[in-house]
């Protein structure tokens, strides 16, 4: 039986809020603006990415394995011709030391098309009696920045209002001892007040609760 | 009826001054009457963002460009986007602007009218009609007050002045004087010296506040009366003239220049004296006179502006704004104090009965009731009012208002109302009814019904 309970909600602004409890004393809120509905545009994108991935795989195999042993594909004729055009030596196997332009071209092409992440995902993990970890994803699929603040350094978790451009918005922030600035949770997504209130209440109740009974050897916590 | 009110002015804490404390005191008392009040002002130095004062008074320090003496740059439309955002998120019904010199106030009134909210304007000062600055300022005021719910002035003289400057119908102007917190200005008869008569002067040392008159009058009085002392607090360009006068007439022991003091220290300076001298050349109300009377000082003042309306005649000695007249009146006051013909110990109780911020708040609430009943008229009628401001100015003003409407439509497209989070308001206080004679405070407080402002109940914040 998994102790994790997950609740998901979709807000009016198109944000997905997911609440999980990895353990009984931890809670994690993940908010992302990943589109939940399959639109035609998303199909096109998925198709495009799959094509790029397959192309990359094919070119890799084409280079790694000599031509004669590859399964003849409709595109083989074209690639042989292209390879003969671009490689310095006439043999098209990988053990020559010529600059493999098609492979580089393909790698760059794929990096540009496959690696960017169109959505942002941000999360806050609250570990009771331990600390808070906030993380947010970056522009590429491989990047994610996380930050852990131990409980001793947390002065307070506040729901504050501030100016941003031409508006005043609510934001959730952690007041960290020793730092002059507030640490803003969900800095890129900045969800609405209702979500932030719920998260804030949950965090506050977890930070200030004390286990009513802690019996050694039987791991009972009463929340 | 409870309202969501926004006070808008360039002049607010942390800058000290009469308008600033007026706004703060009025807002606090309105909150105790059950309304919800926020204050919008421009950022002061590094103080930017949303701050809370006592009783949940929320202040928005908006980042904005400050031009001169804490008044912001007078652009007509640049405040609109952020003002609209604040007014929508706070669900404001009435916008109350303070100060004719505050461009934030004028802009706020224009934009609130475009958005269809009710507006009130309070004028705190008197202005001339002749010099170019006044002419432009009055035209600006005419523009703003062409379409306003109601105007409040701090004295009848101020009302006359405002009505003439802005060509208003006097019916739409109310007079609600300022007040003082009398408990902050209690007298202390032991602090004042029993050997010398001490005269206190507390004012900004600018020529229009009478610093030149003061410089002329002090040597005369000191010559005629050998033991009188002066304590002068405040600073300004004429401070140097006062110091030179002191040097010239060898009055170093008799004239003390304290420099600028904070508002909290005013009472401590005042109780050291017997007489308060107010040599100003222009004054809309003169709250400092009430403060001085509350501290038990006999007031000698020039009879200008709204000053005759402030205190009863047994507390003041009037003079005309000339050197001889002022000298004469001051000597008369000294004689009265010396002969103990005037009993200043009763002044505090009398002033306490005459002025109170609760009274001001109740009267302002009446103004809000009047304003809330006014229906919004169609745009064309609104434009007609602006058109009547002048041959050239009318057309210019109409263009400004039309552009304002277009700007509003644009903002509604760019920042739709559904995207703006509504604020969770500070919990409303029980209504504070004024204490009648013989009642104690428990029976006077009435628990209010919890009016749900649509935010899911009035549960307390943290």
Short mmCIF file of N, CA, C and O in Angstrom, two decimals, chain A residues 28-31 120-125 132-138 144-148 183-189:
data_model
loop_
_atom_site.label_atom_id
_atom_site.label_comp_id
_atom_site.label_asym_id
_atom_site.label_seq_id
_atom_site.Cartn_x
_atom_site.Cartn_y
_atom_site.Cartn_z
N UNK A 28 4.45 17.64 -0.88
CA UNK A 28 5.07 18.30 -2.03
C UNK A 28 3.97 18.85 -2.92
O UNK A 28 3.04 18.15 -3.30
N UNK A 29 4.11 20.13 -3.23
CA UNK A 29 3.19 20.77 -4.16
C UNK A 29 3.94 21.03 -5.45
O UNK A 29 4.99 21.67 -5.44
N UNK A 30 3.39 20.52 -6.56
CA UNK A 30 4.01 20.78 -7.86
C UNK A 30 3.01 21.52 -8.72
O UNK A 30 1.87 21.10 -8.88
N UNK A 31 3.48 22.63 -9.25
CA UNK A 31 2.60 23.41 -10.12
C UNK A 31 3.26 23.49 -11.48
O UNK A 31 4.45 23.78 -11.58
N UNK A 120 6.77 25.13 -17.79
CA UNK A 120 7.56 25.31 -16.56
C UNK A 120 6.90 24.51 -15.45
O UNK A 120 5.68 24.47 -15.34
N UNK A 121 7.75 23.89 -14.66
CA UNK A 121 7.22 23.12 -13.54
C UNK A 121 7.95 23.56 -12.29
O UNK A 121 9.19 23.60 -12.27
N UNK A 122 7.21 23.92 -11.28
CA UNK A 122 7.86 24.37 -10.05
C UNK A 122 7.25 23.64 -8.88
O UNK A 122 6.07 23.32 -8.87
N UNK A 123 8.07 23.40 -7.88
CA UNK A 123 7.55 22.62 -6.75
C UNK A 123 8.15 23.09 -5.45
O UNK A 123 9.19 23.73 -5.41
N UNK A 124 7.42 22.76 -4.39
CA UNK A 124 7.93 23.01 -3.04
C UNK A 124 7.71 21.76 -2.22
O UNK A 124 6.61 21.19 -2.22
N UNK A 125 8.75 21.31 -1.59
CA UNK A 125 8.69 20.09 -0.78
C UNK A 125 8.93 20.49 0.67
O UNK A 125 9.95 21.08 0.99
N UNK A 132 12.66 23.03 3.96
CA UNK A 132 11.85 23.23 2.76
C UNK A 132 12.76 23.19 1.55
O UNK A 132 13.87 23.72 1.58
N UNK A 133 12.30 22.54 0.51
CA UNK A 133 13.07 22.54 -0.73
C UNK A 133 12.20 23.10 -1.85
O UNK A 133 11.10 22.63 -2.08
N UNK A 134 12.72 24.10 -2.52
CA UNK A 134 11.98 24.66 -3.66
C UNK A 134 12.77 24.36 -4.93
O UNK A 134 14.00 24.34 -4.92
N UNK A 135 12.04 24.08 -6.00
CA UNK A 135 12.74 23.84 -7.26
C UNK A 135 11.92 24.38 -8.40
O UNK A 135 10.70 24.47 -8.33
N UNK A 136 12.61 24.74 -9.46
CA UNK A 136 11.90 25.19 -10.65
C UNK A 136 12.69 24.73 -11.86
O UNK A 136 13.90 24.58 -11.82
N UNK A 137 11.97 24.51 -12.96
CA UNK A 137 12.64 24.00 -14.14
C UNK A 137 13.03 25.15 -15.04
O UNK A 137 12.41 26.20 -15.05
N UNK A 138 14.06 24.87 -15.85
CA UNK A 138 14.56 25.92 -16.73
C UNK A 138 14.08 25.73 -18.14
O UNK A 138 13.08 25.08 -18.42
N UNK A 144 17.19 21.93 -14.04
CA UNK A 144 16.26 22.13 -12.92
C UNK A 144 17.09 22.69 -11.77
O UNK A 144 18.11 22.14 -11.44
N UNK A 145 16.63 23.79 -11.23
CA UNK A 145 17.36 24.37 -10.08
C UNK A 145 16.58 24.10 -8.82
O UNK A 145 15.38 24.32 -8.76
N UNK A 146 17.29 23.62 -7.82
CA UNK A 146 16.63 23.35 -6.54
C UNK A 146 17.40 24.02 -5.43
O UNK A 146 18.60 24.25 -5.54
N UNK A 147 16.68 24.32 -4.38
CA UNK A 147 17.31 24.99 -3.25
C UNK A 147 16.71 24.43 -1.98
O UNK A 147 15.48 24.37 -1.86
N UNK A 148 17.57 24.05 -1.03
CA UNK A 148 17.06 23.52 0.23
C UNK A 148 17.36 24.51 1.35
O UNK A 148 18.47 25.01 1.44
N UNK A 183 12.84 34.66 -0.33
CA UNK A 183 12.96 33.63 -1.34
C UNK A 183 11.56 33.36 -1.88
O UNK A 183 10.69 32.86 -1.15
N UNK A 184 11.32 33.69 -3.13
CA UNK A 184 9.97 33.55 -3.67
C UNK A 184 9.76 32.11 -4.13
O UNK A 184 10.57 31.56 -4.88
N UNK A 185 8.67 31.50 -3.67
CA UNK A 185 8.32 30.16 -4.11
C UNK A 185 7.46 30.30 -5.36
O UNK A 185 6.62 31.19 -5.44
N UNK A 186 7.65 29.45 -6.35
CA UNK A 186 6.97 29.54 -7.66
C UNK A 186 7.24 30.90 -8.32
O UNK A 186 6.31 31.64 -8.63
N UNK A 187 8.50 31.25 -8.54
CA UNK A 187 8.80 32.59 -9.04
C UNK A 187 8.36 32.83 -10.47
O UNK A 187 8.11 33.96 -10.85
N UNK A 188 8.29 31.78 -11.31
CA UNK A 188 7.93 32.01 -12.71
C UNK A 188 6.44 31.84 -12.96
O UNK A 188 5.87 32.49 -13.82
N UNK A 189 5.82 30.93 -12.23
CA UNK A 189 4.41 30.65 -12.50
C UNK A 189 3.48 31.61 -11.78
O UNK A 189 2.44 31.96 -12.30
#
